[in-house]
Structures are given as structure tokens and as C-alpha cells.
PDB file of C-alpha atoms and ligand atoms in Angstrom:
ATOM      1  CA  UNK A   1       4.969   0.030 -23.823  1.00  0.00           C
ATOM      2  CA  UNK A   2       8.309   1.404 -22.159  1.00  0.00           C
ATOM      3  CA  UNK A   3       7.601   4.421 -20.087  1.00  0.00           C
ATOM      4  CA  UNK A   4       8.621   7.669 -21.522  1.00  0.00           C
ATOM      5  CA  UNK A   5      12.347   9.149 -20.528  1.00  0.00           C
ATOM      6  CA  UNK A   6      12.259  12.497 -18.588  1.00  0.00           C
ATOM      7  CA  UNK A   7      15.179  14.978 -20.180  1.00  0.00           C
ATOM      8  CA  UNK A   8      15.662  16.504 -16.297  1.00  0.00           C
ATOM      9  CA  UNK A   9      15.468  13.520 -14.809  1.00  0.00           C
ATOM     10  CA  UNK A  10      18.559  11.928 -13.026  1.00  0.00           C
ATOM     11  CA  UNK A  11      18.663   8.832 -10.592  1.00  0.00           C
ATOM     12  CA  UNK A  12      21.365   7.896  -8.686  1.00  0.00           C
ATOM     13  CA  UNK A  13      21.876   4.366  -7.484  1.00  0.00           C
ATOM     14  CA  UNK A  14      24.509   4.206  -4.834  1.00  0.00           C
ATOM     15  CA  UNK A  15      26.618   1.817  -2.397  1.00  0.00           C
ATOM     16  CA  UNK A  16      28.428   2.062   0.668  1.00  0.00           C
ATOM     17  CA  UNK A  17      31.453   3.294  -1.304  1.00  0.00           C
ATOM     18  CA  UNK A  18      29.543   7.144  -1.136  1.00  0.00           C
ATOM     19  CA  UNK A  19      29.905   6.780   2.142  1.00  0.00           C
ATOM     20  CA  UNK A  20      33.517   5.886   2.571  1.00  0.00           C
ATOM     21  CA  UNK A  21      35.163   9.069   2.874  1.00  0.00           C
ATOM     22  CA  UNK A  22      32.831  10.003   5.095  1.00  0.00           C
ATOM     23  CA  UNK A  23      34.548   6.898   7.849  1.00  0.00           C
ATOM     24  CA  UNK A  24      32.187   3.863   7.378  1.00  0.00           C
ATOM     25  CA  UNK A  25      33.534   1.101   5.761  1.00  0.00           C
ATOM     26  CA  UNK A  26      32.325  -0.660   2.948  1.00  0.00           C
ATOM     27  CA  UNK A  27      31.515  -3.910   2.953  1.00  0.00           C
ATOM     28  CA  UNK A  28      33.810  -5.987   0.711  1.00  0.00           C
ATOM     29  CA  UNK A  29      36.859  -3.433  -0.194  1.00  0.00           C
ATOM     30  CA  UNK A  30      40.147  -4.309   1.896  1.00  0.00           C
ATOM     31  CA  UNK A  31      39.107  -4.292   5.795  1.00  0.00           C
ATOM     32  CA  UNK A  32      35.296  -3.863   4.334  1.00  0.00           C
ATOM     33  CA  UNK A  33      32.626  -5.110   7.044  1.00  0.00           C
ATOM     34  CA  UNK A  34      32.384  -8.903   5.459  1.00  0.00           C
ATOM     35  CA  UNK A  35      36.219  -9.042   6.225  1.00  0.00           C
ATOM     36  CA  UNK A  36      35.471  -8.524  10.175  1.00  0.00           C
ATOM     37  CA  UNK A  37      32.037 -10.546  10.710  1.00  0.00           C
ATOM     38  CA  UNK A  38      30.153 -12.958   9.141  1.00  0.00           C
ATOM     39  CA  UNK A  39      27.077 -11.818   7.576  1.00  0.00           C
ATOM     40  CA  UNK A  40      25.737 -15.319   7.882  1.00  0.00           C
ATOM     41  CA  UNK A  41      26.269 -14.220  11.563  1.00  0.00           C
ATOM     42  CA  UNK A  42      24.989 -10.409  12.062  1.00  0.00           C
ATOM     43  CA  UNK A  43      22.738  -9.952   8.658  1.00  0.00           C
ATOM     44  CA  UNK A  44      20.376 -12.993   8.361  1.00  0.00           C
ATOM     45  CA  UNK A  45      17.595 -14.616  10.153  1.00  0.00           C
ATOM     46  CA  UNK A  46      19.220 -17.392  11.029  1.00  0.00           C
ATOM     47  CA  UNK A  47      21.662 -15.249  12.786  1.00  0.00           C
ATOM     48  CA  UNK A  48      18.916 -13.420  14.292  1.00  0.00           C
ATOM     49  CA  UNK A  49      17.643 -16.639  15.370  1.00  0.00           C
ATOM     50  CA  UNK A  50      20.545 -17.990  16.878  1.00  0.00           C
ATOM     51  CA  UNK A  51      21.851 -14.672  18.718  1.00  0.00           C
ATOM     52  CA  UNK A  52      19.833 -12.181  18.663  1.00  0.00           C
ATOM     53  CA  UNK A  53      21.789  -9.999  21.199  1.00  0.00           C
ATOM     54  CA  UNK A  54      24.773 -10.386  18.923  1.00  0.00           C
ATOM     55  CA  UNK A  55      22.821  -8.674  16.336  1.00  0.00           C
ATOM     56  CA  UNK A  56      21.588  -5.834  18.247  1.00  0.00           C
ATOM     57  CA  UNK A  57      25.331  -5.201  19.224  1.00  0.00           C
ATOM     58  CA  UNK A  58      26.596  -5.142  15.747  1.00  0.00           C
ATOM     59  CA  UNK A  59      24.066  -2.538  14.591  1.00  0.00           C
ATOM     60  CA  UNK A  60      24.080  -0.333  17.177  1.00  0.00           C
ATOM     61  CA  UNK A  61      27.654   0.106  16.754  1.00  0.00           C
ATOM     62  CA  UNK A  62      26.858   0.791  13.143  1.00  0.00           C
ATOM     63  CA  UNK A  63      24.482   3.192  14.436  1.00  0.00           C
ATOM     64  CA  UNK A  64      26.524   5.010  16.149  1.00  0.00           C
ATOM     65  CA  UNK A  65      29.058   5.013  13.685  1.00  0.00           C
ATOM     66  CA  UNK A  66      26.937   6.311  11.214  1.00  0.00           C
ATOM     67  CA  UNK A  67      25.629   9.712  13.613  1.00  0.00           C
ATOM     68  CA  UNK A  68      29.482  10.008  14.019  1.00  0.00           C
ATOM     69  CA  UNK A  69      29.649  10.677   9.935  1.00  0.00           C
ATOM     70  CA  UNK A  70      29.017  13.706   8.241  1.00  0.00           C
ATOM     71  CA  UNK A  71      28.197  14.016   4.205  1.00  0.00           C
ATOM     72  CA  UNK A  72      30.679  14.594   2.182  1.00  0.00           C
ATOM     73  CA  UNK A  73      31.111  16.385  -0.895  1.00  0.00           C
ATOM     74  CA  UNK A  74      29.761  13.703  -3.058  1.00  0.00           C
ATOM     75  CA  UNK A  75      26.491  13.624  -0.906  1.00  0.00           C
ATOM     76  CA  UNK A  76      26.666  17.639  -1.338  1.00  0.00           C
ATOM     77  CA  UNK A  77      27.087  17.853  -4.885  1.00  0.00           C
ATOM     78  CA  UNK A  78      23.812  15.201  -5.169  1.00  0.00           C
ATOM     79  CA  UNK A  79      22.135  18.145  -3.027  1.00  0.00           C
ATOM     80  CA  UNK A  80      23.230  21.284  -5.069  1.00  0.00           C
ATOM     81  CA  UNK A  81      21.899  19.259  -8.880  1.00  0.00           C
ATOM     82  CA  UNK A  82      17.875  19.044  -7.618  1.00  0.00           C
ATOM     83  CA  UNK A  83      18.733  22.704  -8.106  1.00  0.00           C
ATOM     84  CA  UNK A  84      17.894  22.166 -12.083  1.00  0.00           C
ATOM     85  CA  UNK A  85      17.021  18.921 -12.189  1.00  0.00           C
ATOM     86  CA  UNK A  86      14.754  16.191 -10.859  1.00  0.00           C
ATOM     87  CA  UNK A  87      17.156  13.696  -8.923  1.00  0.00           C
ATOM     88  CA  UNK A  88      16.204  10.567  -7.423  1.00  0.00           C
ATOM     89  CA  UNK A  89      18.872   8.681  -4.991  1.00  0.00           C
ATOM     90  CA  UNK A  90      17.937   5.016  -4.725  1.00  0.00           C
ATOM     91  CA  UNK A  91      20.207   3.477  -2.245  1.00  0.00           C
ATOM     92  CA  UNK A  92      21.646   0.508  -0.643  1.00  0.00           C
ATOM     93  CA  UNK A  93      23.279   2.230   2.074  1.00  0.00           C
ATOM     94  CA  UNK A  94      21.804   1.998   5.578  1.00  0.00           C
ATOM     95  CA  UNK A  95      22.962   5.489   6.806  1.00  0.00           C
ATOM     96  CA  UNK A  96      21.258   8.343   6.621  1.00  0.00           C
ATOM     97  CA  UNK A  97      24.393  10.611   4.734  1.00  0.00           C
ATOM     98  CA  UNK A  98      21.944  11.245   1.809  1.00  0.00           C
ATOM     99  CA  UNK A  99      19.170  12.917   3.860  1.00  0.00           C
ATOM    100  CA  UNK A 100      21.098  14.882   6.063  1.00  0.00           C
ATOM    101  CA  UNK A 101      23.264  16.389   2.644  1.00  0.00           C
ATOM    102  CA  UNK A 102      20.089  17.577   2.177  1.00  0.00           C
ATOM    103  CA  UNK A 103      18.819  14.956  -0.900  1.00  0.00           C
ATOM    104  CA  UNK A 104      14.499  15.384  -0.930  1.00  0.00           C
ATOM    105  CA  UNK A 105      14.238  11.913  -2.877  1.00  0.00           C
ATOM    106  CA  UNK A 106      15.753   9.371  -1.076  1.00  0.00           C
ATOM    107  CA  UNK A 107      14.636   5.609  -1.726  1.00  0.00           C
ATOM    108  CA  UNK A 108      16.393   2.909   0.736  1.00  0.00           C
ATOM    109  CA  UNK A 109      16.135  -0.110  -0.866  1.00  0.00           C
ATOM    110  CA  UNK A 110      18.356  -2.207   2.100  1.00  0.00           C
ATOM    111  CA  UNK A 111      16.626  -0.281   5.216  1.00  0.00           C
ATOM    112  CA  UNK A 112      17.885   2.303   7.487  1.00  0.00           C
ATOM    113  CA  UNK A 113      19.643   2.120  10.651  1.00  0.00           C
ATOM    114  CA  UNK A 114      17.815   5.015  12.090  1.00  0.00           C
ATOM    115  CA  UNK A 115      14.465   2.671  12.292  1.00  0.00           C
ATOM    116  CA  UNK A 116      13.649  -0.397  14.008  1.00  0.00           C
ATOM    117  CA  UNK A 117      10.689  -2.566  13.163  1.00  0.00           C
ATOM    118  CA  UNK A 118       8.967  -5.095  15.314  1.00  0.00           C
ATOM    119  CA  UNK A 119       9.396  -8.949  14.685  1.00  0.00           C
ATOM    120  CA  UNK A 120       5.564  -9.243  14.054  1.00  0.00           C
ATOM    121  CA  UNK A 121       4.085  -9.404  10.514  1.00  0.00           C
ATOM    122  CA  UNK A 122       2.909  -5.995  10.740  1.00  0.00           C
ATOM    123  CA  UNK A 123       6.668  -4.893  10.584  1.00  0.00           C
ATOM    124  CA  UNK A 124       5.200  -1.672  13.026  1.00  0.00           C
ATOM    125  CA  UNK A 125       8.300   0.862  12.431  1.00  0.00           C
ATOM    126  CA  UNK A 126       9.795   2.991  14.840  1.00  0.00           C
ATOM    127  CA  UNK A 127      12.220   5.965  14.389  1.00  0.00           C
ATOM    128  CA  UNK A 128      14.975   5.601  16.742  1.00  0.00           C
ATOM    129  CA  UNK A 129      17.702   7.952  15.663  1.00  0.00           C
ATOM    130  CA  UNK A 130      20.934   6.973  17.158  1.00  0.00           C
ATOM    131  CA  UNK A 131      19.408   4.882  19.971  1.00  0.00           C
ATOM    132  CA  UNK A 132      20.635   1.525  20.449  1.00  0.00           C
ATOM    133  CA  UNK A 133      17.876  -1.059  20.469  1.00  0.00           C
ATOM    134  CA  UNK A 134      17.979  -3.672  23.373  1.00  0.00           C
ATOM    135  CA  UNK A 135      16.884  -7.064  24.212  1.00  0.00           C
ATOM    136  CA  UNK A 136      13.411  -6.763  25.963  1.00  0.00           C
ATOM    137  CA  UNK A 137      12.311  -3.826  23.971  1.00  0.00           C
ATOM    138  CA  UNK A 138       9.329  -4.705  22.070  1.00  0.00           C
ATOM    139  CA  UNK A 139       7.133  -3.279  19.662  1.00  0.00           C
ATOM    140  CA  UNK A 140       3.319  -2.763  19.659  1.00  0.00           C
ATOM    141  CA  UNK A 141       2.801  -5.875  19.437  1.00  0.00           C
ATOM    142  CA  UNK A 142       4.740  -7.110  22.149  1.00  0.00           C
ATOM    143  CA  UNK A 143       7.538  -9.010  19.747  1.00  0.00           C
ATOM    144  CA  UNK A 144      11.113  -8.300  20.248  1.00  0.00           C
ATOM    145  CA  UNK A 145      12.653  -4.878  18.258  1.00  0.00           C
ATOM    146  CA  UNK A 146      14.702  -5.724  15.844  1.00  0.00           C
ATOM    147  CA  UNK A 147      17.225  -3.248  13.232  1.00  0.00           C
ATOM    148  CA  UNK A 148      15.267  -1.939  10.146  1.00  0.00           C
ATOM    149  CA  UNK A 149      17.611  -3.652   7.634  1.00  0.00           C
ATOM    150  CA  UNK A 150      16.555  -5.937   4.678  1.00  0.00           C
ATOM    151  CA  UNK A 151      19.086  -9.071   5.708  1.00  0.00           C
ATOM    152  CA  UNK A 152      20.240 -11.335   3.216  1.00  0.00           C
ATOM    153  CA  UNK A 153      17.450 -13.807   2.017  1.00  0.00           C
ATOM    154  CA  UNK A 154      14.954 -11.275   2.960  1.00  0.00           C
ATOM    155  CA  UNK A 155      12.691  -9.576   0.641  1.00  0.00           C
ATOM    156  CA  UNK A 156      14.110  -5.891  -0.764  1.00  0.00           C
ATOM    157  CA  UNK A 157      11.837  -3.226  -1.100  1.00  0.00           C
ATOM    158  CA  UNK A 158      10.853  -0.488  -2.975  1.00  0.00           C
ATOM    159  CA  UNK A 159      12.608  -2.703  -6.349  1.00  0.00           C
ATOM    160  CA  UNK A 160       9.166  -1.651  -8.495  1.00  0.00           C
ATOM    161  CA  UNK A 161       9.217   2.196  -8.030  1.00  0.00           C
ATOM    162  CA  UNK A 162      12.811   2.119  -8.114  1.00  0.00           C
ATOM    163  CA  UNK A 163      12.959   0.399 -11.320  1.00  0.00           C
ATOM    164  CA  UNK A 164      10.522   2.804 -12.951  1.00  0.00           C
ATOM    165  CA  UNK A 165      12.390   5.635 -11.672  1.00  0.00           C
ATOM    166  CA  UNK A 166      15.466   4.135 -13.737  1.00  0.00           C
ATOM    167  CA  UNK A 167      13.461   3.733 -16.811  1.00  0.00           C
ATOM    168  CA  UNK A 168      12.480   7.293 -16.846  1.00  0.00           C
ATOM    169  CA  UNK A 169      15.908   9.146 -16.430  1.00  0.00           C
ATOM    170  CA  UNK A 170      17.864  10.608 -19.067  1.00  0.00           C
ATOM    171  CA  UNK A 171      21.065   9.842 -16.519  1.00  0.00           C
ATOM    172  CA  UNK A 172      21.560   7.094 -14.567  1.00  0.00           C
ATOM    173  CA  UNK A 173      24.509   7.338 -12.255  1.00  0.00           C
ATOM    174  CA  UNK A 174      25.816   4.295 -10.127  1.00  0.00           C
ATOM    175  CA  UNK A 175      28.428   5.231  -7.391  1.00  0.00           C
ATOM    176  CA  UNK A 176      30.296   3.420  -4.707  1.00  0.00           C
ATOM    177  CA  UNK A 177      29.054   0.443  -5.055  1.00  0.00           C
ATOM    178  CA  UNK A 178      30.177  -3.592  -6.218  1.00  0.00           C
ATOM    179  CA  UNK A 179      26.642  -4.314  -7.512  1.00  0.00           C
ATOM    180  CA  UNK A 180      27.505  -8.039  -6.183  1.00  0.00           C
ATOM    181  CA  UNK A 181      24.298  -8.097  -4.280  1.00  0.00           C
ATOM    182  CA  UNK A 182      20.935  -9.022  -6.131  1.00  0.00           C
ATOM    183  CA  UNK A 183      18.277  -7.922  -6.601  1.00  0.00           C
ATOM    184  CA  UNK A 184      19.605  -4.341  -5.880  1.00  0.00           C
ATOM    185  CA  UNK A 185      22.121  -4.765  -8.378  1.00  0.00           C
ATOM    186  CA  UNK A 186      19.583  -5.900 -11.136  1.00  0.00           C
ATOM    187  CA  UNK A 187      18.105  -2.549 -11.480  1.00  0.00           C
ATOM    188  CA  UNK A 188      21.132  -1.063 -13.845  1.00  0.00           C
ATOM    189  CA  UNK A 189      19.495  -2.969 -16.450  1.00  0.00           C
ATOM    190  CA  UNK A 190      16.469  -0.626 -16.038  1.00  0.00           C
ATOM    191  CA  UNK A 191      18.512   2.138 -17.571  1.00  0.00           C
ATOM    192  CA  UNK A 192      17.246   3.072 -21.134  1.00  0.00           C
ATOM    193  CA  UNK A 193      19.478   2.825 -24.118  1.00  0.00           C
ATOM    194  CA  UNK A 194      19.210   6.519 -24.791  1.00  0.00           C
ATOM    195  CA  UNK A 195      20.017   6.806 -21.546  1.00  0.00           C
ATOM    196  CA  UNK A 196      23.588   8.846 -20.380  1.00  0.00           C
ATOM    197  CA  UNK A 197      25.247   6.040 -17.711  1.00  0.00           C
ATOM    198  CA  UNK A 198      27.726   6.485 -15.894  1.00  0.00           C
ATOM    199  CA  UNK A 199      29.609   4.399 -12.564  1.00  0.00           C
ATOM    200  CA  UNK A 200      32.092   5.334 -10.678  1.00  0.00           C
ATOM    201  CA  UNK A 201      34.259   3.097  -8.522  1.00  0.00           C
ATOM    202  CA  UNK A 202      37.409   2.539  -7.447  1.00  0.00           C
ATOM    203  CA  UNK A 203      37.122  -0.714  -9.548  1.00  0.00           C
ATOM    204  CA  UNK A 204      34.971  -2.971 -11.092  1.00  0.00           C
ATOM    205  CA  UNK A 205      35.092  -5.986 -11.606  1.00  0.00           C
ATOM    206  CA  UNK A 206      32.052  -6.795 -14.392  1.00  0.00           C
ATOM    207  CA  UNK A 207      30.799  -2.976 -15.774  1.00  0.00           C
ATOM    208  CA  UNK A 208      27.139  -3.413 -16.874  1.00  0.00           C
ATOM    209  CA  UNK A 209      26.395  -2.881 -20.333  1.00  0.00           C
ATOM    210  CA  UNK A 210      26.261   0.292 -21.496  1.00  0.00           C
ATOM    211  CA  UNK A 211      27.679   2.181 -18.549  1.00  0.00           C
ATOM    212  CA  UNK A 212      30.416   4.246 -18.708  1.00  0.00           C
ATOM    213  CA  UNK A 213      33.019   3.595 -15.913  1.00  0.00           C
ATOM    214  CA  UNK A 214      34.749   6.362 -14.172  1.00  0.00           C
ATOM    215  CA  UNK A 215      37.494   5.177 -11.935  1.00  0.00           C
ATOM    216  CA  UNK A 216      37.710   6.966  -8.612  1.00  0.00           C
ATOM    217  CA  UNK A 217      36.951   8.510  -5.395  1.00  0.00           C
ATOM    218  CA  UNK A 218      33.093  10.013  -4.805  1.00  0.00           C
ATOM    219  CA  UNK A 219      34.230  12.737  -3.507  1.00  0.00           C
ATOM    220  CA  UNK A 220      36.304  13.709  -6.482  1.00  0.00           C
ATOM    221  CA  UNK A 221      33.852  12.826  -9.594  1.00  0.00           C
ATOM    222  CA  UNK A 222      30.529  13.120  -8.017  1.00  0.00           C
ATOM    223  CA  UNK A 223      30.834  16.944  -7.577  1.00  0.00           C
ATOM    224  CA  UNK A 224      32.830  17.112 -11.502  1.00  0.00           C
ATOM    225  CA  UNK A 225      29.780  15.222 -13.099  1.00  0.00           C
ATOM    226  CA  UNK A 226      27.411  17.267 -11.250  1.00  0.00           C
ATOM    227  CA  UNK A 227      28.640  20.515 -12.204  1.00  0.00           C
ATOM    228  CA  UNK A 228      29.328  19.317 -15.300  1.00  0.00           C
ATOM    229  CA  UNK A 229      25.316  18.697 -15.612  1.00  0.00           C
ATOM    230  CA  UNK A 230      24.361  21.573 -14.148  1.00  0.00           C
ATOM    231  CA  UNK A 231      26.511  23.554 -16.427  1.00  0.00           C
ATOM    232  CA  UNK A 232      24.620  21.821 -19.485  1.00  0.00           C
ATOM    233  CA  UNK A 233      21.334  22.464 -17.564  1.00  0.00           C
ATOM    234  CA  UNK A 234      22.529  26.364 -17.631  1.00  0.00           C
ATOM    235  CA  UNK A 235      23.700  26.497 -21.247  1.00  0.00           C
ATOM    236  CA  UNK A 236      20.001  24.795 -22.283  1.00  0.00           C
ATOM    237  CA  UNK A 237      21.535  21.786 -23.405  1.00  0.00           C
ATOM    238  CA  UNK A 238      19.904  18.742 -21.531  1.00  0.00           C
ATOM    239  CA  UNK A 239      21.582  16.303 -24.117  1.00  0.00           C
ATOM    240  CA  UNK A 240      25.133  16.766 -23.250  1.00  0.00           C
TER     241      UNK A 240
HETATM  242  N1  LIG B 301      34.561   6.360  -3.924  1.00  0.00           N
HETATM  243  C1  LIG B 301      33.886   5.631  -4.867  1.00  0.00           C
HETATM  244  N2  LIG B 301      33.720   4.280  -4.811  1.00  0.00           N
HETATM  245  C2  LIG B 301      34.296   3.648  -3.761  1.00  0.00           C
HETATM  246  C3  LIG B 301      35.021   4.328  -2.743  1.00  0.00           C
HETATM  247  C4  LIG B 301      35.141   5.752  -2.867  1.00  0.00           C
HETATM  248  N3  LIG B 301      35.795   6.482  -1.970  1.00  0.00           N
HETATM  249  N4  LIG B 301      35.467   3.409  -1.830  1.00  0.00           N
HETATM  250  C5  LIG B 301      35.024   2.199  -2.283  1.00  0.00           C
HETATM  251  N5  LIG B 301      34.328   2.346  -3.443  1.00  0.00           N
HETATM  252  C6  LIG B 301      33.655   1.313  -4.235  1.00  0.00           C
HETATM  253  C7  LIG B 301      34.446   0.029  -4.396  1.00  0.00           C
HETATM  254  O1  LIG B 301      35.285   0.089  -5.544  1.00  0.00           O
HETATM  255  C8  LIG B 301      33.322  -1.008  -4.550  1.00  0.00           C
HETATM  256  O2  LIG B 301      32.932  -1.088  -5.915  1.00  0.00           O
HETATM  257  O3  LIG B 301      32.489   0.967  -3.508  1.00  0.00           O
HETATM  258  C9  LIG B 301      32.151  -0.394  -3.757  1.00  0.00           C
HETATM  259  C10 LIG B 301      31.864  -1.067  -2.432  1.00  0.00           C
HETATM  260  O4  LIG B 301      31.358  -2.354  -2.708  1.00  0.00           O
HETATM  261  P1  LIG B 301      30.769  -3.257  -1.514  1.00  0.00           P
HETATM  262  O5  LIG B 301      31.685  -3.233  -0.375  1.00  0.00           O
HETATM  263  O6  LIG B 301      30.412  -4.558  -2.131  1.00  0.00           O
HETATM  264  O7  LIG B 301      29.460  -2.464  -1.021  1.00  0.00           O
HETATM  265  P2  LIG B 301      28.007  -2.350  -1.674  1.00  0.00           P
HETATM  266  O8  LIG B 301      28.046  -2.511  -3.151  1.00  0.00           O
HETATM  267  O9  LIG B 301      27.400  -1.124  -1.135  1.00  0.00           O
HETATM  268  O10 LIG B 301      27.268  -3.627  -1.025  1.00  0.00           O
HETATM  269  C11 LIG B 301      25.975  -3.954  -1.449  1.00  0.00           C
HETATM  270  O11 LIG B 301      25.863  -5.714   0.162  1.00  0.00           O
HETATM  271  O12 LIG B 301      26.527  -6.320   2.212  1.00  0.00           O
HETATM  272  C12 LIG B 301      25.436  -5.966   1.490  1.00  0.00           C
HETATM  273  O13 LIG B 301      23.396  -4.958   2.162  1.00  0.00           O
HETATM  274  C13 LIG B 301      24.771  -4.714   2.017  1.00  0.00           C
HETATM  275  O14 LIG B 301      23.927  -2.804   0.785  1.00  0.00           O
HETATM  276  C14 LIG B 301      25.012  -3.696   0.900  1.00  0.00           C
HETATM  277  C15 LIG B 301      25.186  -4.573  -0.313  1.00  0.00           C
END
């Protein structure tokens, strides 16, 4: 039995493309991340493994680089639609742009930079803000601190709520983001026919079914959907 849709719901699944115009880079786009480092290298156990100081380096200068950024008007216009509507923002991204917009449901599904966790299989957490983390630190447990980030081959989290969440909304949104990576990118297919859907990117390369694709910067659409939704919230029409 499929879970019944909520009219004022909206979820939001978004990549490192929200975050763009705010300065950090994406990941695959020209001069993305992948481009500079290996991610066999800086974001997988193995890497860990075989240099974990390396590591360390590469996220605390993501770290940084992230407490550098400020929202922008894409992670503002996400703020201003929880004014009439329930909005859920499942994300992939590992900064914390979402939060400090303002954004009260916030579900990281690929970590969060502002954490570390210890190497142990308790996982103890630790908010670190815009601390680097260094070799020799160690958690509760005495292992090593590593970042909070799900690395490739790890498990993701949070994919069970976050697909329920999807098959509840009456609008799905998916912004900034490639939806290469799996499982994260599995959960469009949680959106419900009924379901308005809607991605914006500045291009895609396979557009999941269903979706409609709006071609684009975040900044730019993000805030013209949302007041476009908000204006249907206002004229009682949650169908538009
Ligand atoms: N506005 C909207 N979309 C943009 C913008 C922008 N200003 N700039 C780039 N994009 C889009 C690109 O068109 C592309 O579709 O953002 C997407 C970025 O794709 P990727 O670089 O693949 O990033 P993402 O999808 O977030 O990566 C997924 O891969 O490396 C792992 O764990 C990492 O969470 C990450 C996951």
C-alpha cells in the first residue's frame, strides 16, 4: 500500500550544483573536484588506508572553503517556501549552505563536513565547525578522527526516510545535481506519478522519467519556482 501524497508537501533533492554560485565547485562540471584529485585517492577507504594525512588535508581545505561560502538565493528562496508549505531538503552536499539559509529540514544523505566521526564501529560524532581535524586526534575511543563523509563504497544513510519523504510530496524538485552517483540518485524514482517534478541543471545528460527539466542556474529558477508555488499556495490552489 503506497503511502498517501501530502498536497503541502515539497522535497527537494539537491547536488553540489546549489552550491556553485555560492564558490565551491562541483564535482564533475568543467574544473569540478574529480578533475583535480582522484576520489579513489581522497574519498575511499582505501585511500584512507593508504594516506590518511592526505585525506585530512583535502577536507579541511573543503572545510574551510565551505565557512568561506555564504547561501545564495537559491538556498534563500528554499527558506522563504516552509513559509506555506512543508519542505524537506534531502541532500548530497557536504556543506552546511542549506542550514545556515535557514532550511529546518535538512537530511544529508553524503555527510557533513562540519562533523567528524571516530574510526571505531560506534562511529562516536563530533561537531567540529570549521576546525581542521589532525593526525593524532582521536575519538572516545581512542581511534584516529576521521571527516564525517559517506566515501564511495561506503554505506549512505538516511536512503529509507528519505525515500518516504519522496513518496509523500506533491513536488519533488531535483537541483544542481548529475544524479551519476547511486544510491542517492535512485531516490527520483520515489516520486509519485501524480507527483509535480521538476530538475534543474545546467544539463543533463539522462532526465528521469517523468521529470520536467529546467535548464539553468539555481540561483535564477529556484527563487521563480518558489514564488511561483507560493503564489499558488496564496491563491488556494495547491494543484498548480
Ligand atoms: N545551477 C544549477 N545546476 C548547476 C549549476 C548551477 N549554478 N552548476 C552546475 N550545476 C549542475 C550541473 O549541470 C550538474 O548536473 O550540477 C550538477 C553537478 O553534478 P556533479 O558534479 O556530478 O555533482 P553531484 O551530482 O552533486 O555529485 C554527486 O558525487 O562525488 C560525489 O559524494 C559526491 O555528493 C556527491 C555526488
Amino acid at each position: 500500500m503506497k503511502p498517501e501524497i501530502q498536497a503541502n508537501k515539497i522535497v527537494i533533492l539537491s547536488g553540489s550544483g546549489i552550491s556553485a554560485e555560492s564558490g565551491i565547485p562541483t564535482f564533475r562540471d568543467a574544473n569540478g573536484l574529480w578533475h583535480n584529485y582522484s576520489w579513489e585517492s581522497v574519498a575511499s577507504p582505501s585511500g584512507w588506508r593508504a594516506h590518511p594525512e592526505v585525506v585530512l588535508e583535502f577536507y579541511n581545505e573543503r572545510r574551510l572553503q565551505a565557512d568561506q561560502a555564504q547561501p545564495n538565493a537559491a538556498h534563500r528562496a528554499l527558506v522563504e517556501l516552509e513559509s506555506a508549505y512543508e519542505v524537506v531538503v534531502i541532500t548530497q552536499n557536504i556543506d552546511d549552505l542549506h542550514e545556515r539559509a535557514g532550511s529546518s529540514n535538512v537530511i544529508h544523505v553524503h555527510g557533513r563536513l562540519n562533523h567528524a566521526r571516530g574510526t571505531s564501529d560506534a562511529h562516536k560524532r563530533y561537531r567540529i565547525d570549521a576546525a581542521p581535524i589532525l593526525m593524532g586526534q582521536l575519538c572516545e575511543d581512542g581511534t584516529q578522527l576521521r571527516p564525517d563523509i559517506v566515501w564511495f563504497g561506503e554505506d549512505v544513510e538516511y536512503m529509507e526516510e528519505s525515500r518516504r519523504h519522496i513518496a509523500t510530496a506533491a513536488r519533488v524538485l531535483v537541483v544542481g545535481t548529475s544524479l551519476t552517483v547511486f544510491p542517492a540518485a535512485s531516490l527520483v524514482r520515489a516520486a509519485r506519478g501524480r507527483a509535480e517534478k521538476i530538475l534543474i541543471a545546467l544539463e543533463m545528460d539522462k532526465l528521469p522519467f517523468g521529470f520536467k527539466f529546467m535548464r539553468g542556474k539555481a540561483s535564477s529558477i529556484v527563487p521563480y519556482l518558489c514564488n511561483k508555488w507560493l503564489e499558488a499556495h496564496r491563491n488556494g490552489d495547491l494543484n498548480s
